[in-house]
Structure formats: structure tokens, C-alpha cells
XYZ file of C-alpha atoms in Angstrom:
486
model
C -2.893 -56.130 -3.332
C 0.601 -56.019 -2.542
C 1.212 -54.051 0.452
C 3.680 -50.788 -0.797
C 7.293 -51.458 0.215
C 9.451 -48.723 1.731
C 13.179 -48.724 -0.387
C 15.917 -47.943 1.604
C 17.770 -46.477 -1.323
C 15.028 -43.387 -1.375
C 17.157 -42.064 1.722
C 20.797 -41.105 0.642
C 22.682 -38.539 3.220
C 25.153 -35.739 2.368
C 27.683 -36.580 5.434
C 30.017 -33.244 4.564
C 26.769 -31.185 4.180
C 25.676 -28.769 6.901
C 21.636 -30.115 7.350
C 22.014 -32.477 10.715
C 21.540 -36.088 9.236
C 18.025 -36.602 11.266
C 16.671 -33.670 9.018
C 17.791 -35.306 5.821
C 16.201 -38.029 6.683
C 12.761 -36.334 7.674
C 13.222 -34.319 4.379
C 14.035 -37.145 2.362
C 10.681 -39.074 3.319
C 8.377 -36.133 3.134
C 9.690 -35.311 0.150
C 8.583 -38.762 -1.348
C 5.451 -38.395 0.736
C 5.052 -34.957 -1.533
C 5.653 -36.368 -4.771
C 3.743 -39.706 -4.656
C 6.676 -41.994 -4.356
C 5.376 -43.359 -0.287
C 1.671 -43.715 -0.304
C -0.815 -43.955 2.714
C -0.241 -47.435 3.971
C 3.812 -47.790 3.444
C 5.255 -49.768 6.373
C 8.616 -48.142 6.778
C 11.735 -50.088 8.548
C 12.131 -50.109 12.068
C 14.734 -47.309 13.466
C 16.843 -49.803 14.275
C 17.075 -51.706 10.477
C 17.514 -47.978 9.072
C 19.900 -47.047 11.237
C 21.837 -49.937 10.199
C 21.196 -49.301 6.167
C 21.874 -46.117 6.643
C 24.801 -46.442 8.591
C 24.312 -43.498 11.695
C 23.276 -44.114 14.931
C 20.023 -45.442 15.796
C 18.416 -41.571 17.700
C 19.386 -40.092 14.506
C 16.686 -42.118 12.879
C 14.715 -42.019 15.902
C 15.134 -38.332 15.569
C 13.644 -37.907 12.369
C 10.691 -39.822 12.948
C 9.758 -38.135 15.805
C 9.489 -35.135 13.191
C 7.346 -36.938 10.735
C 4.947 -38.189 13.289
C 4.848 -34.557 14.619
C 4.136 -33.248 11.275
C 1.227 -36.505 10.925
C 3.098 -38.105 7.578
C 4.034 -41.157 9.684
C 1.828 -42.920 12.167
C 3.299 -44.977 15.093
C 2.004 -47.351 17.023
C 3.303 -49.507 20.140
C 4.526 -52.964 18.470
C 4.202 -51.988 15.288
C 6.376 -50.989 12.907
C 6.364 -47.288 11.382
C 3.652 -46.494 8.566
C 3.123 -43.670 6.388
C -0.344 -41.657 7.190
C -4.053 -43.348 5.789
C -5.205 -40.621 3.579
C -2.505 -38.681 3.421
C -2.861 -36.799 -0.435
C 0.286 -36.284 -2.065
C 0.928 -32.237 -0.990
C -1.404 -29.945 -2.982
C -3.339 -32.258 -4.390
C -7.313 -32.237 -4.385
C -8.774 -35.294 -3.959
C -9.637 -37.471 -7.199
C -7.026 -35.051 -8.531
C -3.306 -35.719 -8.510
C -3.018 -33.141 -11.369
C -1.593 -29.469 -10.483
C -3.612 -27.197 -8.437
C -4.936 -24.187 -10.129
C -3.905 -20.972 -9.648
C -5.339 -18.419 -7.296
C -7.727 -15.756 -8.733
C -8.070 -12.215 -8.008
C -12.015 -10.955 -6.489
C -13.737 -8.740 -8.016
C -12.381 -5.909 -5.361
C -8.823 -7.755 -6.277
C -9.346 -7.015 -10.156
C -10.190 -3.240 -9.106
C -7.843 -2.667 -6.751
C -5.411 -4.472 -8.854
C -6.206 -2.422 -12.451
C -3.915 -0.326 -14.417
C -6.147 3.755 -15.476
C -2.997 4.412 -16.348
C -2.936 2.928 -19.732
C 0.110 2.181 -22.603
C 3.112 4.686 -22.717
C 2.468 5.803 -19.167
C 5.774 4.645 -17.407
C 6.695 4.958 -14.021
C 10.410 4.032 -14.613
C 13.024 6.832 -13.952
C 13.992 8.813 -16.801
C 14.465 12.590 -17.970
C 11.719 14.992 -17.965
C 9.492 12.720 -15.732
C 6.216 14.562 -14.443
C 5.981 14.917 -11.059
C 9.950 14.191 -10.294
C 10.554 16.798 -7.539
C 14.140 18.365 -7.987
C 16.305 15.853 -6.425
C 19.871 17.759 -6.516
C 18.434 20.133 -4.851
C 17.123 18.835 -1.277
C 19.257 19.701 1.152
C 20.094 15.919 2.233
C 23.049 16.809 4.961
C 20.216 19.103 7.060
C 17.846 16.026 6.615
C 19.843 13.633 7.798
C 20.917 15.611 11.155
C 16.796 15.663 11.325
C 16.683 11.459 10.758
C 19.438 11.110 13.293
C 18.127 13.056 15.632
C 15.068 11.759 15.506
C 16.381 8.392 15.710
C 18.562 9.391 19.200
C 15.623 11.544 20.256
C 12.244 9.166 19.988
C 11.407 7.220 23.051
C 7.840 7.532 23.204
C 5.094 4.884 22.559
C 4.494 6.555 19.186
C 6.879 3.995 18.118
C 4.718 1.405 18.996
C 0.688 1.845 17.922
C 0.268 5.187 19.766
C -0.500 8.027 17.244
C -2.025 5.804 14.488
C -2.876 9.020 12.832
C 0.319 10.990 12.785
C 2.813 12.243 15.537
C 1.739 14.865 17.595
C 4.478 16.819 16.851
C 4.481 16.914 12.868
C 0.644 17.603 13.180
C 1.267 20.910 15.059
C 3.618 22.275 12.188
C 1.632 21.037 9.929
C -1.475 23.088 11.496
C 0.587 26.279 11.827
C 2.313 25.511 7.794
C -1.309 25.339 6.451
C -2.703 27.905 8.443
C 0.145 30.021 7.569
C 0.315 30.023 4.117
C -2.469 28.127 3.002
C -5.970 29.838 5.147
C -6.064 26.376 6.436
C -7.233 26.930 9.957
C -7.745 23.304 11.523
C -6.943 21.589 15.372
C -4.136 19.341 14.540
C -6.136 16.312 15.426
C -7.969 17.240 12.668
C -4.833 16.261 10.534
C -4.819 12.545 9.570
C -1.118 11.576 8.395
C -0.551 8.590 5.717
C 2.222 7.121 3.671
C 0.950 9.219 0.271
C -1.938 10.583 -1.608
C -2.843 7.930 -2.745
C -3.448 6.392 0.460
C -5.442 9.132 1.129
C -7.726 9.200 -1.294
C -8.426 5.374 -1.119
C -9.198 5.951 2.936
C -11.695 8.646 1.585
C -13.581 7.220 -1.129
C -13.900 3.916 0.865
C -14.314 5.641 3.546
C -17.107 8.529 3.056
C -19.181 6.770 -0.463
C -20.746 2.952 -0.769
C -20.172 1.232 -4.090
C -22.183 2.426 -7.320
C -21.835 6.124 -5.247
C -21.254 9.101 -7.546
C -17.638 11.107 -7.734
C -17.154 14.388 -9.733
C -13.589 13.926 -11.384
C -11.802 16.184 -13.438
C -11.283 15.620 -17.334
C -8.851 15.605 -17.353
C -7.633 14.662 -14.138
C -5.248 12.583 -11.960
C -5.106 9.242 -12.368
C -4.008 8.356 -8.672
C -7.652 9.993 -7.985
C -9.254 8.059 -10.574
C -7.791 5.004 -9.563
C -8.902 5.009 -6.437
C -12.120 5.636 -7.201
C -12.549 2.812 -9.374
C -11.484 0.679 -6.732
C -13.781 1.501 -4.200
C -16.328 0.501 -6.533
C -17.710 4.628 -7.685
C -19.532 5.376 -10.970
C -17.535 8.343 -12.152
C -18.293 11.481 -13.793
C -16.317 13.646 -15.784
C -16.464 17.447 -14.114
C -15.259 19.396 -17.322
C -12.028 21.010 -16.955
C -11.351 24.832 -19.269
C -8.442 27.155 -19.258
C -9.916 28.449 -14.811
C -10.263 24.613 -14.158
C -12.807 22.573 -13.437
C -16.485 24.134 -14.316
C -19.317 22.898 -11.898
C -21.649 25.063 -14.204
C -21.754 22.741 -16.622
C -22.876 19.681 -14.161
C -26.364 21.870 -13.469
C -27.723 19.628 -16.442
C -26.309 16.141 -15.680
C -28.886 13.907 -13.606
C -27.641 12.286 -10.118
C -26.371 13.181 -7.107
C -22.346 12.927 -6.266
C -21.009 11.940 -3.193
C -17.344 12.971 -3.943
C -15.929 15.705 -5.265
C -12.590 15.904 -6.190
C -10.898 18.935 -7.792
C -6.951 20.535 -8.155
C -7.735 24.042 -7.627
C -4.153 25.675 -6.951
C -2.288 24.107 -9.878
C -5.429 22.005 -11.891
C -3.525 18.555 -12.698
C -2.246 18.179 -15.586
C -3.563 21.504 -17.473
C -1.996 23.875 -14.637
C -4.837 26.103 -14.081
C -5.999 28.041 -11.275
C -9.451 28.280 -10.214
C -10.766 31.818 -10.287
C -12.663 33.003 -6.861
C -16.043 32.958 -9.089
C -15.053 29.429 -9.607
C -14.345 28.511 -6.283
C -17.949 29.275 -5.002
C -19.448 28.149 -7.399
C -18.186 24.858 -6.546
C -18.989 25.415 -3.181
C -22.948 26.001 -3.890
C -22.783 23.009 -6.291
C -21.364 20.619 -3.578
C -23.855 22.084 -1.131
C -26.973 21.319 -3.031
C -26.084 17.976 -3.859
C -25.015 17.215 -0.229
C -21.770 16.124 -1.415
C -18.010 16.399 0.187
C -15.065 17.789 -1.730
C -12.006 16.383 -1.840
C -9.444 19.372 -2.536
C -5.853 18.473 -3.868
C -3.850 21.368 -3.200
C -1.542 20.598 -5.525
C 1.606 22.005 -6.246
C 0.490 25.396 -4.446
C 3.596 25.340 -2.602
C 5.282 26.128 -6.079
C 3.586 29.565 -7.636
C 5.976 31.671 -9.293
C 4.732 35.110 -9.128
C 1.719 37.058 -7.086
C -0.167 35.512 -4.612
C -1.817 32.008 -4.959
C -5.488 31.915 -4.590
C -7.431 31.163 -0.995
C -7.470 27.291 -0.024
C -11.327 25.753 -0.633
C -10.906 24.994 2.896
C -10.595 28.290 4.040
C -13.630 29.593 1.884
C -16.228 26.479 2.951
C -18.421 26.212 5.811
C -17.386 23.184 8.111
C -17.979 19.773 7.144
C -17.627 20.520 3.620
C -14.141 20.163 2.132
C -10.961 17.798 3.367
C -8.098 19.046 2.251
C -5.122 17.469 0.927
C -1.705 17.746 0.865
C 1.680 15.914 0.448
C 5.510 16.641 0.684
C 6.344 14.120 -2.541
C 6.731 17.362 -5.262
C 8.410 19.607 -2.120
C 10.562 17.291 -0.810
C 10.494 13.389 -2.492
C 8.023 10.794 -3.053
C 10.931 8.303 -1.132
C 9.843 10.247 1.906
C 6.161 8.673 2.353
C 4.243 11.388 3.607
C 1.397 12.367 3.075
C -1.997 14.051 5.286
C -5.570 14.816 4.855
C -7.576 17.596 7.132
C -11.501 16.548 8.417
C -13.777 17.927 9.818
C -14.416 17.480 13.521
C -17.204 15.053 13.330
C -14.929 12.538 11.548
C -11.678 12.424 13.495
C -12.564 9.521 15.757
C -14.214 7.236 12.971
C -11.570 8.392 10.294
C -8.457 7.484 13.354
C -10.052 4.211 13.477
C -10.523 3.297 10.088
C -7.021 4.589 9.727
C -5.371 1.698 11.910
C -8.107 -0.557 10.588
C -6.636 -0.129 7.078
C -3.128 -0.055 7.829
C -2.683 3.239 6.556
C -0.147 4.450 9.230
C 3.147 6.143 7.482
C 6.703 5.669 9.764
C 6.955 6.957 12.664
C 11.070 8.023 12.426
C 10.412 10.429 9.696
C 7.373 12.367 10.533
C 9.741 13.164 13.705
C 12.491 14.058 11.418
C 10.300 16.045 9.233
C 8.788 18.132 12.442
C 12.182 19.404 13.004
C 12.570 20.091 9.490
C 10.008 22.613 9.097
C 10.309 23.391 12.931
C 13.874 24.405 12.300
C 13.069 26.496 9.287
C 14.869 24.492 6.972
C 11.489 23.745 4.721
C 10.617 27.094 4.248
C 14.500 28.103 3.120
C 14.153 24.886 1.195
C 10.736 25.721 -0.575
C 12.031 29.299 -1.583
C 15.007 28.008 -3.166
C 13.348 25.356 -5.529
C 10.511 27.958 -6.571
C 13.117 29.269 -7.950
C 14.923 26.713 -9.755
C 11.428 25.262 -10.778
C 10.326 28.711 -12.451
C 14.547 28.716 -14.131
C 13.652 25.210 -15.703
C 10.077 25.379 -16.696
C 10.406 28.586 -18.329
C 13.865 27.245 -19.811
C 11.060 23.976 -21.397
C 8.999 26.773 -22.393
C 10.663 28.150 -24.730
C 12.776 25.774 -25.973
C 9.719 23.658 -26.753
C 8.506 26.679 -28.379
C 11.702 27.983 -30.114
C 11.968 23.862 -31.800
C 8.643 22.658 -31.932
C 6.079 26.064 -31.909
C 4.739 24.975 -34.888
C 3.576 21.635 -34.310
C 2.842 21.877 -29.837
C 0.732 24.299 -28.160
C 2.792 24.878 -24.886
C 1.892 27.946 -21.937
C 4.342 29.638 -19.902
C 4.365 27.610 -16.400
C 3.013 30.196 -13.628
C 4.106 26.648 -11.009
C 3.975 23.416 -11.176
C 6.472 21.207 -11.859
C 5.661 19.848 -15.197
C 3.809 21.616 -18.395
C 0.893 19.898 -20.350
C 1.992 20.223 -24.576
C -0.527 19.861 -27.239
C -0.337 18.780 -30.554
C -1.878 20.647 -33.491
C -2.129 17.513 -35.982
C -3.432 14.104 -34.725
C -0.620 12.188 -33.456
C -0.579 8.882 -31.545
C 0.803 10.672 -27.928
C 0.798 7.201 -26.718
C 3.193 5.899 -29.234
C 5.297 9.062 -29.119
C 5.532 8.809 -25.031
C 6.703 4.975 -25.564
C 9.459 5.846 -28.039
C 10.964 8.966 -26.217
C 10.668 6.817 -23.020
C 13.373 4.173 -25.095
C 14.993 7.620 -25.278
C 15.268 7.858 -21.899
C 12.764 10.308 -21.231
C 10.155 9.746 -19.027
C 7.496 11.623 -20.446
C 3.566 10.917 -20.626
C 1.035 10.756 -22.446
C -1.702 13.497 -21.893
C -4.415 11.774 -23.306
C -4.448 9.130 -20.576
C -5.567 11.537 -17.968
C -9.085 12.209 -19.864
C -12.015 9.645 -19.197
C -13.410 10.116 -22.761
C -11.645 10.099 -26.572
C -12.805 14.417 -27.370
C -9.858 15.435 -26.626
C -6.146 16.770 -28.360
C -3.675 14.401 -27.729
C -0.015 15.708 -25.778
C 2.089 14.523 -24.187
C 3.172 16.068 -20.181
C 6.577 16.603 -19.506
C 8.643 17.192 -16.286
C 10.891 20.413 -15.727
C 11.604 20.404 -11.865
C 13.842 17.454 -11.824
C 15.806 18.256 -15.283
C 18.863 19.901 -16.338
C 19.287 22.418 -18.980
C 21.115 19.856 -20.983
C 18.155 17.120 -20.702
C 15.615 19.792 -21.264
C 17.759 20.727 -24.767
C 18.191 16.652 -25.264
C 14.285 16.427 -25.068
C 13.482 19.084 -27.241
C 15.383 17.896 -30.092
C 14.722 13.761 -29.227
C 10.599 15.062 -29.708
C 11.061 16.910 -32.550
C 13.009 14.150 -34.588
C 10.256 11.347 -33.238
C 7.166 14.581 -34.626
C 9.116 15.037 -37.983
C 9.718 11.594 -38.927
């Protein structure tokens, strides 16, 4: 059998290029091996001969051969010509199969983590009337910029490295004071864990407090981010019925099994907007106590009550360790800030801190430091007071516009807070199809049906108003009327 031969035409040089000549030789030979043009055992020309052939200095070829030898592509023995290394396969080719390598696939856990439970019609792009979008036109950019600059100039502590992975102490102190004053949540600063988002908090807690196959109660309809976190953790999700007074734990008495976790939004139910009265809250706490479950209280939009006093947080009514309180700044400030938090019982502080470190759940340090200054200087309370008024005006305008233009085709209640409303169609309508059609017109509404765990529900839309102008609200109502009338 004839010995494999090296063709000197394999190597071509670009003398005017930016890549050094030795590296060009190295790359050309390596590419020839990768594609199978040069096979194992092929004898290469001596450095003198290849240098003469390419009209380069011998040291140039020496350098290229050293690079190839260091990578194991060629073997060089004293007194012998260099050769392509033995048993060297074309790059990426499995033994016995010179064909294409199979694409990597997700594991079962990866598939659960990557699933899109929001379903068809749920849009992530920006557009008018988007649910959950705050009023960025009201954001105090100059004040925030000053806080950021001060944080960047003065933050010199070990927090910029790996210390205080669960949150900057200054922000934890501000949060502890704010929660005690505004929500009746009394906790030591070290019980507050600062994460990058509500979704991060839910993912962290669902994996830390429940095992695969454990049961969790989730409001139906309910928050899709919570459903996604519980699904990814491999939990069995049980629908928790919701009516005009929020989640009703009394209806779960006939359901077999005991939950490990119960997720609720008692201040403003997502997405219907109901506030859970005290009697329901006490019944929920008793149901959790009987089952030995931990309640995850997402205090959703409690900052935006338009009139009256907010109902006390579950955390303040519960026994120690019964409730974990969750909050975020995505609606009161902006989602891009990426700062959220949860308040955990004292026995969980140490293990949860280590778990956060293991999972890499830390939030940006300078953003936390800036937020602490923003709160300490009173800017946060001032901003909340402003946007409550703005949100009330915009929510009322949306309610009145929808009723005036579409009152015979849909049901909508006046918002008592929140940043969006849920409307229900009076007649059977493909809400995902309507949502997609609205999105094509520039309105990022979402289908209400996506929030349900079952099909026994009325279709509708979730329509945001906090970040919408009066003109956008009017145009959105006209677009929706046109679609429904068509």
C-alpha cells in the first residue's frame, strides 16, 4: 500500500494579511487534518524543504511545526521526517463514523426548564398595553443616575467580590424598614435574600423546599412564572380555585394529598386583581398549618392600592416559618433593574445563603447599593406616590374606554390597584388568536386563557395600562373593537 503523500500545494500563504506566516502554515495543516485531506501517518517535508517551497525563512516553518506538535497533530522524532500523528481522526468525527456528529439534546431536567408554558399568543416583545410594564415615562432617571454614580464612586468594599452574596447590607436594612412600615412584615435584615428577579426567587425556593413529585397548590388562574418554576422543579401542580375574593383554600378540603408549597398573590391576585379578605387569609394559614406546607406569598402590586388601606401581609399574620414573603422592584421601578427579594425564616438563612452561592443567584452589587441610596434619600417613596396617581388615572381611563366602546362584548371591573386589567369576553372567542392579531397592530396584550391550568374558564385578555398613554389606550380599544366586530 502506497504511503500517504503531503502535497505542498496544501499550504498557501497570504503575505499581505494580518496573520503571521507561522500561524498561517499551522492553520492550513490543521485544516487539512480536520477535513481528512491529510491522514494519520502522512510524512511532512522537512523544515528546510518546506521553507524553500514556500519561500519563507526556515524559522517560520520551525515555529509552525512546534505549534502543530504542541497540539499533538504531528509527531517529530530525531533523525526522522515529521508525520501526521497516528490514530488521529478528522476533528469531530466519532470512531468508525466519518459523518456528522449528532446534535446535543437536553436532559429531562433541561426540557422541563426550557418548556414554554405561556403558550401561543403570549408575547415577549415590547408594545403598547403590555401587562406588567411600568410607567417608564415617569421614572426619575436623573435621581437614579446620581445614586448609580455615587454607588460606583464610593462602593469599595468586599461586596464587589464575593462577600454578602445574598445582598448588600445597606439595601437589606432599607428593605427591612420599608417592609415593617408599609406591609407589617417584621424581619431582621439577614432574613432578606436579594435575588435578580421574582422568577429567580421562585426557582430557588421551589428547588430548595420541595422534592421532585411533591405537591404544590397554585392559584387557578395564576402567575405563569410560578407555574414555570414549579414545573421545572418537577412538582405536581394542584389548581387552587380563585373567585372574586381571591384564592379559596376551603375548596381544597376534598382534594387528596398534602402540599409542600402553596403559592398565592393575596394583595392583588394575578391576573384577576382580587384582594383576599382577612377571613380567607386566616383560612389559608390554617390549611397550610394542617398540611405542614410553606406559603409563598407573592405580595404582587401591594404598592399600588388606589384607595383605602392595604390588607395586612400574610407574613405578619402567620406563625414563624409558615410564610415566605416575596417582592420585586420590576413594577415600581423597572424590570431591567433586576432586583427582587424574599424574606425567609431564621433557620433557613444559612442554608439558603449557601444555596444561593451554589446556584449563582446574586444580584448586581452596584445596582443594590444605588437602590439603597435611592430608598434612604426618600426618592423611592416619592416615586411611589407619583406613580400611584398616574396608574390610577390610566387604569380608570382604560376601564372607561373599554366599557364605552366594548361594554356589550366584554366584562371588565374598575381597577383598585395593579398595573393591568383582566377582561373576559361575553361570547366564546379565541383569545390567543385575538392577542396575536392585536400584537400585529402593535399592542402587546396577552391571552387570559394561558393563565389557567384547565379549560373550564372564560377567555379574555390581560391588558396593561401603567405604561400606556391616553392615545395608546384609545387606539388599543379601537383595534380590539375592530377585531371583535369582524
